[in-house]
Amino acid sequence: MIAVSTDINTPQIPSMKAILGAAKKPVQVWSPADIGLNSVSAYSTQQVAAPKQRERQRVVIEGDGEEQIAAFVENLRKII
């Protein structure tokens, strides 16, 4: 696993000229043979599964501001 923070780089925003120029350039497509690989897949799919669906939960907190905040914090503590 590799993890990288978003602070690692500040991306440069391309100019309009660079964007339009990139749209005109041809796209190079390589086959596996072009880069020295055989055409057999380098991986195999073992299983494809969708995550289990969970029922959404909605909580309506009533009361004045302080009571609502206290109830909200209590609900967060139960989840975490």
Backbone atoms as SQL, in Angstrom:
CREATE TABLE atoms (id INTEGER PRIMARY KEY, chain TEXT, resi INTEGER, resn TEXT, atom TEXT, x REAL, y REAL, z REAL);
INSERT INTO atoms VALUES
  (1, 'A', 1, 'MET', 'N', 0.842, -1.158, 0.000),
  (2, 'A', 1, 'MET', 'CA', 0.000, 0.000, 0.000),
  (3, 'A', 1, 'MET', 'C', 0.892, 1.228, 0.000),
  (4, 'A', 2, 'ILE', 'N', 0.515, 2.183, -0.813),
  (5, 'A', 2, 'ILE', 'CA', 1.218, 3.457, -0.857),
  (6, 'A', 2, 'ILE', 'C', 0.216, 4.541, -0.505),
  (7, 'A', 3, 'ALA', 'N', 0.554, 5.372, 0.460),
  (8, 'A', 3, 'ALA', 'CA', -0.315, 6.475, 0.854),
  (9, 'A', 3, 'ALA', 'C', 0.439, 7.780, 0.665),
  (10, 'A', 4, 'VAL', 'N', -0.228, 8.760, 0.094),
  (11, 'A', 4, 'VAL', 'CA', 0.394, 10.053, -0.160),
  (12, 'A', 4, 'VAL', 'C', -0.563, 11.141, 0.282),
  (13, 'A', 5, 'SER', 'N', -0.030, 12.121, 0.961),
  (14, 'A', 5, 'SER', 'CA', -0.819, 13.263, 1.403),
  (15, 'A', 5, 'SER', 'C', -1.091, 14.192, 0.226),
  (16, 'A', 6, 'THR', 'N', -2.183, 14.923, 0.306),
  (17, 'A', 6, 'THR', 'CA', -2.495, 15.886, -0.753),
  (18, 'A', 6, 'THR', 'C', -1.539, 17.073, -0.734),
  (19, 'A', 7, 'ASP', 'N', -0.780, 17.240, 0.350),
  (20, 'A', 7, 'ASP', 'CA', 0.156, 18.357, 0.461),
  (21, 'A', 7, 'ASP', 'C', 1.475, 18.088, -0.258),
  (22, 'A', 8, 'ILE', 'N', 1.634, 16.926, -0.892),
  (23, 'A', 8, 'ILE', 'CA', 2.908, 16.560, -1.501),
  (24, 'A', 8, 'ILE', 'C', 3.241, 17.430, -2.710),
  (25, 'A', 9, 'ASN', 'N', 2.240, 17.968, -3.374),
  (26, 'A', 9, 'ASN', 'CA', 2.495, 18.690, -4.608),
  (27, 'A', 9, 'ASN', 'C', 1.444, 19.773, -4.811),
  (28, 'A', 10, 'THR', 'N', 1.862, 20.865, -5.412),
  (29, 'A', 10, 'THR', 'CA', 0.931, 21.899, -5.843),
  (30, 'A', 10, 'THR', 'C', 0.885, 21.835, -7.364),
  (31, 'A', 11, 'PRO', 'N', -0.211, 21.344, -7.929),
  (32, 'A', 11, 'PRO', 'CA', -0.263, 21.174, -9.379),
  (33, 'A', 11, 'PRO', 'C', -0.273, 22.520, -10.104),
  (34, 'A', 12, 'GLN', 'N', 0.347, 22.531, -11.270),
  (35, 'A', 12, 'GLN', 'CA', 0.332, 23.724, -12.106),
  (36, 'A', 12, 'GLN', 'C', -0.899, 23.675, -12.987),
  (37, 'A', 13, 'ILE', 'N', -1.573, 24.785, -13.106),
  (38, 'A', 13, 'ILE', 'CA', -2.750, 24.866, -13.960),
  (39, 'A', 13, 'ILE', 'C', -2.268, 25.210, -15.365),
  (40, 'A', 14, 'PRO', 'N', -2.591, 24.359, -16.356),
  (41, 'A', 14, 'PRO', 'CA', -2.106, 24.619, -17.713),
  (42, 'A', 14, 'PRO', 'C', -2.786, 25.847, -18.316),
  (43, 'A', 15, 'SER', 'N', -2.076, 26.486, -19.215),
  (44, 'A', 15, 'SER', 'CA', -2.631, 27.649, -19.907),
  (45, 'A', 15, 'SER', 'C', -3.653, 27.176, -20.943),
  (46, 'A', 16, 'MET', 'N', -4.455, 28.104, -21.418),
  (47, 'A', 16, 'MET', 'CA', -5.450, 27.764, -22.438),
  (48, 'A', 16, 'MET', 'C', -4.757, 27.271, -23.707),
  (49, 'A', 17, 'LYS', 'N', -3.612, 27.860, -24.052),
  (50, 'A', 17, 'LYS', 'CA', -2.866, 27.431, -25.233),
  (51, 'A', 17, 'LYS', 'C', -2.417, 25.977, -25.086),
  (52, 'A', 18, 'ALA', 'N', -1.948, 25.600, -23.888),
  (53, 'A', 18, 'ALA', 'CA', -1.504, 24.221, -23.658),
  (54, 'A', 18, 'ALA', 'C', -2.674, 23.249, -23.724),
  (55, 'A', 19, 'ILE', 'N', -3.823, 23.650, -23.208),
  (56, 'A', 19, 'ILE', 'CA', -5.010, 22.780, -23.242),
  (57, 'A', 19, 'ILE', 'C', -5.447, 22.544, -24.683),
  (58, 'A', 20, 'LEU', 'N', -5.525, 23.612, -25.461),
  (59, 'A', 20, 'LEU', 'CA', -5.938, 23.475, -26.863),
  (60, 'A', 20, 'LEU', 'C', -4.905, 22.699, -27.672),
  (61, 'A', 21, 'GLY', 'N', -3.620, 22.895, -27.371),
  (62, 'A', 21, 'GLY', 'CA', -2.571, 22.158, -28.067),
  (63, 'A', 21, 'GLY', 'C', -2.620, 20.674, -27.761),
  (64, 'A', 22, 'ALA', 'N', -2.927, 20.321, -26.519),
  (65, 'A', 22, 'ALA', 'CA', -3.007, 18.909, -26.135),
  (66, 'A', 22, 'ALA', 'C', -4.165, 18.211, -26.832),
  (67, 'A', 23, 'ALA', 'N', -5.243, 18.942, -27.079),
  (68, 'A', 23, 'ALA', 'CA', -6.403, 18.342, -27.744),
  (69, 'A', 23, 'ALA', 'C', -6.089, 17.955, -29.181),
  (70, 'A', 24, 'LYS', 'N', -5.114, 18.615, -29.791),
  (71, 'A', 24, 'LYS', 'CA', -4.775, 18.340, -31.193),
  (72, 'A', 24, 'LYS', 'C', -3.742, 17.234, -31.357),
  (73, 'A', 25, 'LYS', 'N', -3.052, 16.880, -30.290),
  (74, 'A', 25, 'LYS', 'CA', -1.991, 15.880, -30.388),
  (75, 'A', 25, 'LYS', 'C', -2.580, 14.475, -30.484),
  (76, 'A', 26, 'PRO', 'N', -1.936, 13.593, -31.266),
  (77, 'A', 26, 'PRO', 'CA', -2.437, 12.213, -31.369),
  (78, 'A', 26, 'PRO', 'C', -2.162, 11.437, -30.078),
  (79, 'A', 27, 'VAL', 'N', -3.011, 10.473, -29.805),
  (80, 'A', 27, 'VAL', 'CA', -2.863, 9.624, -28.627),
  (81, 'A', 27, 'VAL', 'C', -2.114, 8.365, -29.043),
  (82, 'A', 28, 'GLN', 'N', -1.014, 8.066, -28.356),
  (83, 'A', 28, 'GLN', 'CA', -0.217, 6.876, -28.648),
  (84, 'A', 28, 'GLN', 'C', -0.816, 5.686, -27.891),
  (85, 'A', 29, 'VAL', 'N', -1.193, 4.635, -28.607),
  (86, 'A', 29, 'VAL', 'CA', -1.739, 3.425, -27.995),
  (87, 'A', 29, 'VAL', 'C', -0.770, 2.284, -28.257),
  (88, 'A', 30, 'TRP', 'N', -0.333, 1.620, -27.191),
  (89, 'A', 30, 'TRP', 'CA', 0.609, 0.518, -27.312),
  (90, 'A', 30, 'TRP', 'C', -0.083, -0.794, -26.992),
  (91, 'A', 31, 'SER', 'N', 0.245, -1.809, -27.754),
  (92, 'A', 31, 'SER', 'CA', -0.242, -3.153, -27.451),
  (93, 'A', 31, 'SER', 'C', 0.745, -3.800, -26.487),
  (94, 'A', 32, 'PRO', 'N', 0.367, -4.895, -25.831),
  (95, 'A', 32, 'PRO', 'CA', 1.323, -5.580, -24.950),
  (96, 'A', 32, 'PRO', 'C', 2.599, -5.989, -25.683),
  (97, 'A', 33, 'ALA', 'N', 2.483, -6.395, -26.943),
  (98, 'A', 33, 'ALA', 'CA', 3.666, -6.801, -27.715),
  (99, 'A', 33, 'ALA', 'C', 4.603, -5.618, -27.963),
  (100, 'A', 34, 'ASP', 'N', 4.059, -4.415, -28.091),
  (101, 'A', 34, 'ASP', 'CA', 4.886, -3.226, -28.327),
  (102, 'A', 34, 'ASP', 'C', 5.829, -2.946, -27.166),
  (103, 'A', 35, 'ILE', 'N', 5.438, -3.332, -25.961),
  (104, 'A', 35, 'ILE', 'CA', 6.288, -3.067, -24.794),
  (105, 'A', 35, 'ILE', 'C', 6.926, -4.340, -24.245),
  (106, 'A', 36, 'GLY', 'N', 6.924, -5.396, -25.057),
  (107, 'A', 36, 'GLY', 'CA', 7.643, -6.610, -24.693),
  (108, 'A', 36, 'GLY', 'C', 6.879, -7.574, -23.813),
  (109, 'A', 37, 'LEU', 'N', 5.581, -7.500, -23.780),
  (110, 'A', 37, 'LEU', 'CA', 4.776, -8.440, -22.999),
  (111, 'A', 37, 'LEU', 'C', 4.034, -9.365, -23.942),
  (112, 'A', 38, 'ASN', 'N', 3.716, -10.568, -23.445),
  (113, 'A', 38, 'ASN', 'CA', 2.887, -11.425, -24.285),
  (114, 'A', 38, 'ASN', 'C', 1.433, -10.998, -24.109),
  (115, 'A', 39, 'SER', 'N', 0.595, -11.440, -24.996),
  (116, 'A', 39, 'SER', 'CA', -0.786, -10.965, -24.993),
  (117, 'A', 39, 'SER', 'C', -1.656, -11.638, -23.937),
  (118, 'A', 40, 'VAL', 'N', -1.085, -12.579, -23.169),
  (119, 'A', 40, 'VAL', 'CA', -1.845, -13.225, -22.102),
  (120, 'A', 40, 'VAL', 'C', -1.988, -12.235, -20.958),
  (121, 'A', 41, 'SER', 'N', -3.131, -12.217, -20.368),
  (122, 'A', 41, 'SER', 'CA', -3.394, -11.281, -19.275),
  (123, 'A', 41, 'SER', 'C', -2.437, -11.513, -18.110),
  (124, 'A', 42, 'ALA', 'N', -1.932, -10.437, -17.540),
  (125, 'A', 42, 'ALA', 'CA', -0.997, -10.527, -16.419),
  (126, 'A', 42, 'ALA', 'C', -1.725, -10.713, -15.092),
  (127, 'A', 43, 'TYR', 'N', -3.012, -10.711, -15.114),
  (128, 'A', 43, 'TYR', 'CA', -3.787, -10.896, -13.891),
  (129, 'A', 43, 'TYR', 'C', -5.023, -11.716, -14.209),
  (130, 'A', 44, 'SER', 'N', -5.624, -12.229, -13.192),
  (131, 'A', 44, 'SER', 'CA', -6.880, -12.946, -13.379),
  (132, 'A', 44, 'SER', 'C', -7.867, -12.485, -12.322),
  (133, 'A', 45, 'THR', 'N', -9.114, -12.406, -12.693),
  (134, 'A', 45, 'THR', 'CA', -10.153, -11.976, -11.770),
  (135, 'A', 45, 'THR', 'C', -10.621, -13.178, -10.972),
  (136, 'A', 46, 'GLN', 'N', -10.502, -13.096, -9.667),
  (137, 'A', 46, 'GLN', 'CA', -10.909, -14.189, -8.793),
  (138, 'A', 46, 'GLN', 'C', -12.388, -14.101, -8.439),
  (139, 'A', 47, 'GLN', 'N', -12.843, -12.893, -8.149),
  (140, 'A', 47, 'GLN', 'CA', -14.230, -12.733, -7.732),
  (141, 'A', 47, 'GLN', 'C', -14.644, -11.283, -7.931),
  (142, 'A', 48, 'VAL', 'N', -15.874, -11.085, -8.341),
  (143, 'A', 48, 'VAL', 'CA', -16.434, -9.747, -8.454),
  (144, 'A', 48, 'VAL', 'C', -17.669, -9.718, -7.577),
  (145, 'A', 49, 'ALA', 'N', -17.693, -8.794, -6.638),
  (146, 'A', 49, 'ALA', 'CA', -18.830, -8.720, -5.721),
  (147, 'A', 49, 'ALA', 'C', -19.114, -7.267, -5.371),
  (148, 'A', 50, 'ALA', 'N', -20.373, -6.951, -5.236),
  (149, 'A', 50, 'ALA', 'CA', -20.775, -5.610, -4.811),
  (150, 'A', 50, 'ALA', 'C', -20.815, -5.571, -3.285),
  (151, 'A', 51, 'PRO', 'N', -20.550, -4.425, -2.692),
  (152, 'A', 51, 'PRO', 'CA', -20.626, -4.336, -1.236),
  (153, 'A', 51, 'PRO', 'C', -22.056, -4.545, -0.752),
  (154, 'A', 52, 'LYS', 'N', -22.180, -5.045, 0.455),
  (155, 'A', 52, 'LYS', 'CA', -23.506, -5.268, 1.024),
  (156, 'A', 52, 'LYS', 'C', -24.208, -3.929, 1.231),
  (157, 'A', 53, 'GLN', 'N', -25.464, -3.905, 0.883),
  (158, 'A', 53, 'GLN', 'CA', -26.244, -2.684, 1.042),
  (159, 'A', 53, 'GLN', 'C', -26.672, -2.530, 2.496),
  (160, 'A', 54, 'ARG', 'N', -26.492, -1.331, 3.003),
  (161, 'A', 54, 'ARG', 'CA', -26.944, -1.046, 4.361),
  (162, 'A', 54, 'ARG', 'C', -28.118, -0.094, 4.284),
  (163, 'A', 55, 'GLU', 'N', -29.058, -0.287, 5.179),
  (164, 'A', 55, 'GLU', 'CA', -30.208, 0.602, 5.215),
  (165, 'A', 55, 'GLU', 'C', -29.776, 1.940, 5.792),
  (166, 'A', 56, 'ARG', 'N', -30.158, 2.995, 5.137),
  (167, 'A', 56, 'ARG', 'CA', -29.806, 4.321, 5.627),
  (168, 'A', 56, 'ARG', 'C', -30.598, 4.631, 6.885),
  (169, 'A', 57, 'GLN', 'N', -29.978, 5.399, 7.738),
  (170, 'A', 57, 'GLN', 'CA', -30.617, 5.746, 8.992),
  (171, 'A', 57, 'GLN', 'C', -30.743, 7.257, 9.064),
  (172, 'A', 58, 'ARG', 'N', -31.926, 7.709, 9.423),
  (173, 'A', 58, 'ARG', 'CA', -32.160, 9.137, 9.552),
  (174, 'A', 58, 'ARG', 'C', -32.602, 9.416, 10.977),
  (175, 'A', 59, 'VAL', 'N', -31.974, 10.403, 11.578),
  (176, 'A', 59, 'VAL', 'CA', -32.302, 10.777, 12.946),
  (177, 'A', 59, 'VAL', 'C', -32.679, 12.248, 12.944),
  (178, 'A', 60, 'VAL', 'N', -33.866, 12.558, 13.443),
  (179, 'A', 60, 'VAL', 'CA', -34.309, 13.941, 13.573),
  (180, 'A', 60, 'VAL', 'C', -34.196, 14.308, 15.041),
  (181, 'A', 61, 'ILE', 'N', -33.401, 15.327, 15.318),
  (182, 'A', 61, 'ILE', 'CA', -33.170, 15.748, 16.695),
  (183, 'A', 61, 'ILE', 'C', -33.969, 17.018, 16.934),
  (184, 'A', 62, 'GLU', 'N', -34.862, 16.957, 17.909),
  (185, 'A', 62, 'GLU', 'CA', -35.703, 18.110, 18.219),
  (186, 'A', 62, 'GLU', 'C', -35.284, 18.712, 19.548),
  (187, 'A', 63, 'GLY', 'N', -35.659, 19.942, 19.759),
  (188, 'A', 63, 'GLY', 'CA', -35.332, 20.639, 20.994),
  (189, 'A', 63, 'GLY', 'C', -34.655, 21.953, 20.674),
  (190, 'A', 64, 'ASP', 'N', -34.186, 22.636, 21.733),
  (191, 'A', 64, 'ASP', 'CA', -33.482, 23.892, 21.486),
  (192, 'A', 64, 'ASP', 'C', -32.049, 23.596, 21.046),
  (193, 'A', 65, 'GLY', 'N', -31.292, 24.624, 20.731),
  (194, 'A', 65, 'GLY', 'CA', -29.957, 24.463, 20.173),
  (195, 'A', 65, 'GLY', 'C', -29.028, 23.624, 21.025),
  (196, 'A', 66, 'GLU', 'N', -28.972, 23.896, 22.329),
  (197, 'A', 66, 'GLU', 'CA', -28.061, 23.157, 23.206),
  (198, 'A', 66, 'GLU', 'C', -28.452, 21.687, 23.305),
  (199, 'A', 67, 'GLU', 'N', -29.753, 21.405, 23.390),
  (200, 'A', 67, 'GLU', 'CA', -30.219, 20.012, 23.459),
  (201, 'A', 67, 'GLU', 'C', -29.898, 19.278, 22.157),
  (202, 'A', 68, 'GLN', 'N', -30.076, 19.963, 21.035),
  (203, 'A', 68, 'GLN', 'CA', -29.789, 19.348, 19.740),
  (204, 'A', 68, 'GLN', 'C', -28.301, 19.022, 19.609),
  (205, 'A', 69, 'ILE', 'N', -27.457, 19.947, 20.038),
  (206, 'A', 69, 'ILE', 'CA', -26.019, 19.714, 19.953),
  (207, 'A', 69, 'ILE', 'C', -25.611, 18.554, 20.841),
  (208, 'A', 70, 'ALA', 'N', -26.149, 18.510, 22.066),
  (209, 'A', 70, 'ALA', 'CA', -25.812, 17.422, 22.985),
  (210, 'A', 70, 'ALA', 'C', -26.259, 16.077, 22.418),
  (211, 'A', 71, 'ALA', 'N', -27.458, 16.033, 21.845),
  (212, 'A', 71, 'ALA', 'CA', -27.960, 14.788, 21.262),
  (213, 'A', 71, 'ALA', 'C', -27.129, 14.394, 20.038),
  (214, 'A', 72, 'PHE', 'N', -26.732, 15.369, 19.241),
  (215, 'A', 72, 'PHE', 'CA', -25.902, 15.100, 18.068),
  (216, 'A', 72, 'PHE', 'C', -24.559, 14.509, 18.471),
  (217, 'A', 73, 'VAL', 'N', -23.927, 15.105, 19.472),
  (218, 'A', 73, 'VAL', 'CA', -22.639, 14.607, 19.949),
  (219, 'A', 73, 'VAL', 'C', -22.792, 13.198, 20.511),
  (220, 'A', 74, 'GLU', 'N', -23.861, 12.944, 21.232),
  (221, 'A', 74, 'GLU', 'CA', -24.096, 11.607, 21.790),
  (222, 'A', 74, 'GLU', 'C', -24.268, 10.581, 20.668),
  (223, 'A', 75, 'ASN', 'N', -24.991, 10.945, 19.609),
  (224, 'A', 75, 'ASN', 'CA', -25.155, 10.037, 18.467),
  (225, 'A', 75, 'ASN', 'C', -23.820, 9.768, 17.781),
  (226, 'A', 76, 'LEU', 'N', -22.979, 10.787, 17.663),
  (227, 'A', 76, 'LEU', 'CA', -21.654, 10.582, 17.076),
  (228, 'A', 76, 'LEU', 'C', -20.810, 9.643, 17.925),
  (229, 'A', 77, 'ARG', 'N', -20.883, 9.794, 19.226),
  (230, 'A', 77, 'ARG', 'CA', -20.108, 8.917, 20.115),
  (231, 'A', 77, 'ARG', 'C', -20.551, 7.465, 19.980),
  (232, 'A', 78, 'LYS', 'N', -21.839, 7.232, 19.773),
  (233, 'A', 78, 'LYS', 'CA', -22.333, 5.858, 19.600),
  (234, 'A', 78, 'LYS', 'C', -21.778, 5.250, 18.309),
  (235, 'A', 79, 'ILE', 'N', -21.675, 6.066, 17.281),
  (236, 'A', 79, 'ILE', 'CA', -21.188, 5.578, 15.989),
  (237, 'A', 79, 'ILE', 'C', -19.693, 5.311, 16.042),
  (238, 'A', 80, 'ILE', 'N', -18.967, 6.223, 16.648),
  (239, 'A', 80, 'ILE', 'CA', -17.508, 6.100, 16.701),
  (240, 'A', 80, 'ILE', 'C', -17.161, 5.234, 17.857);
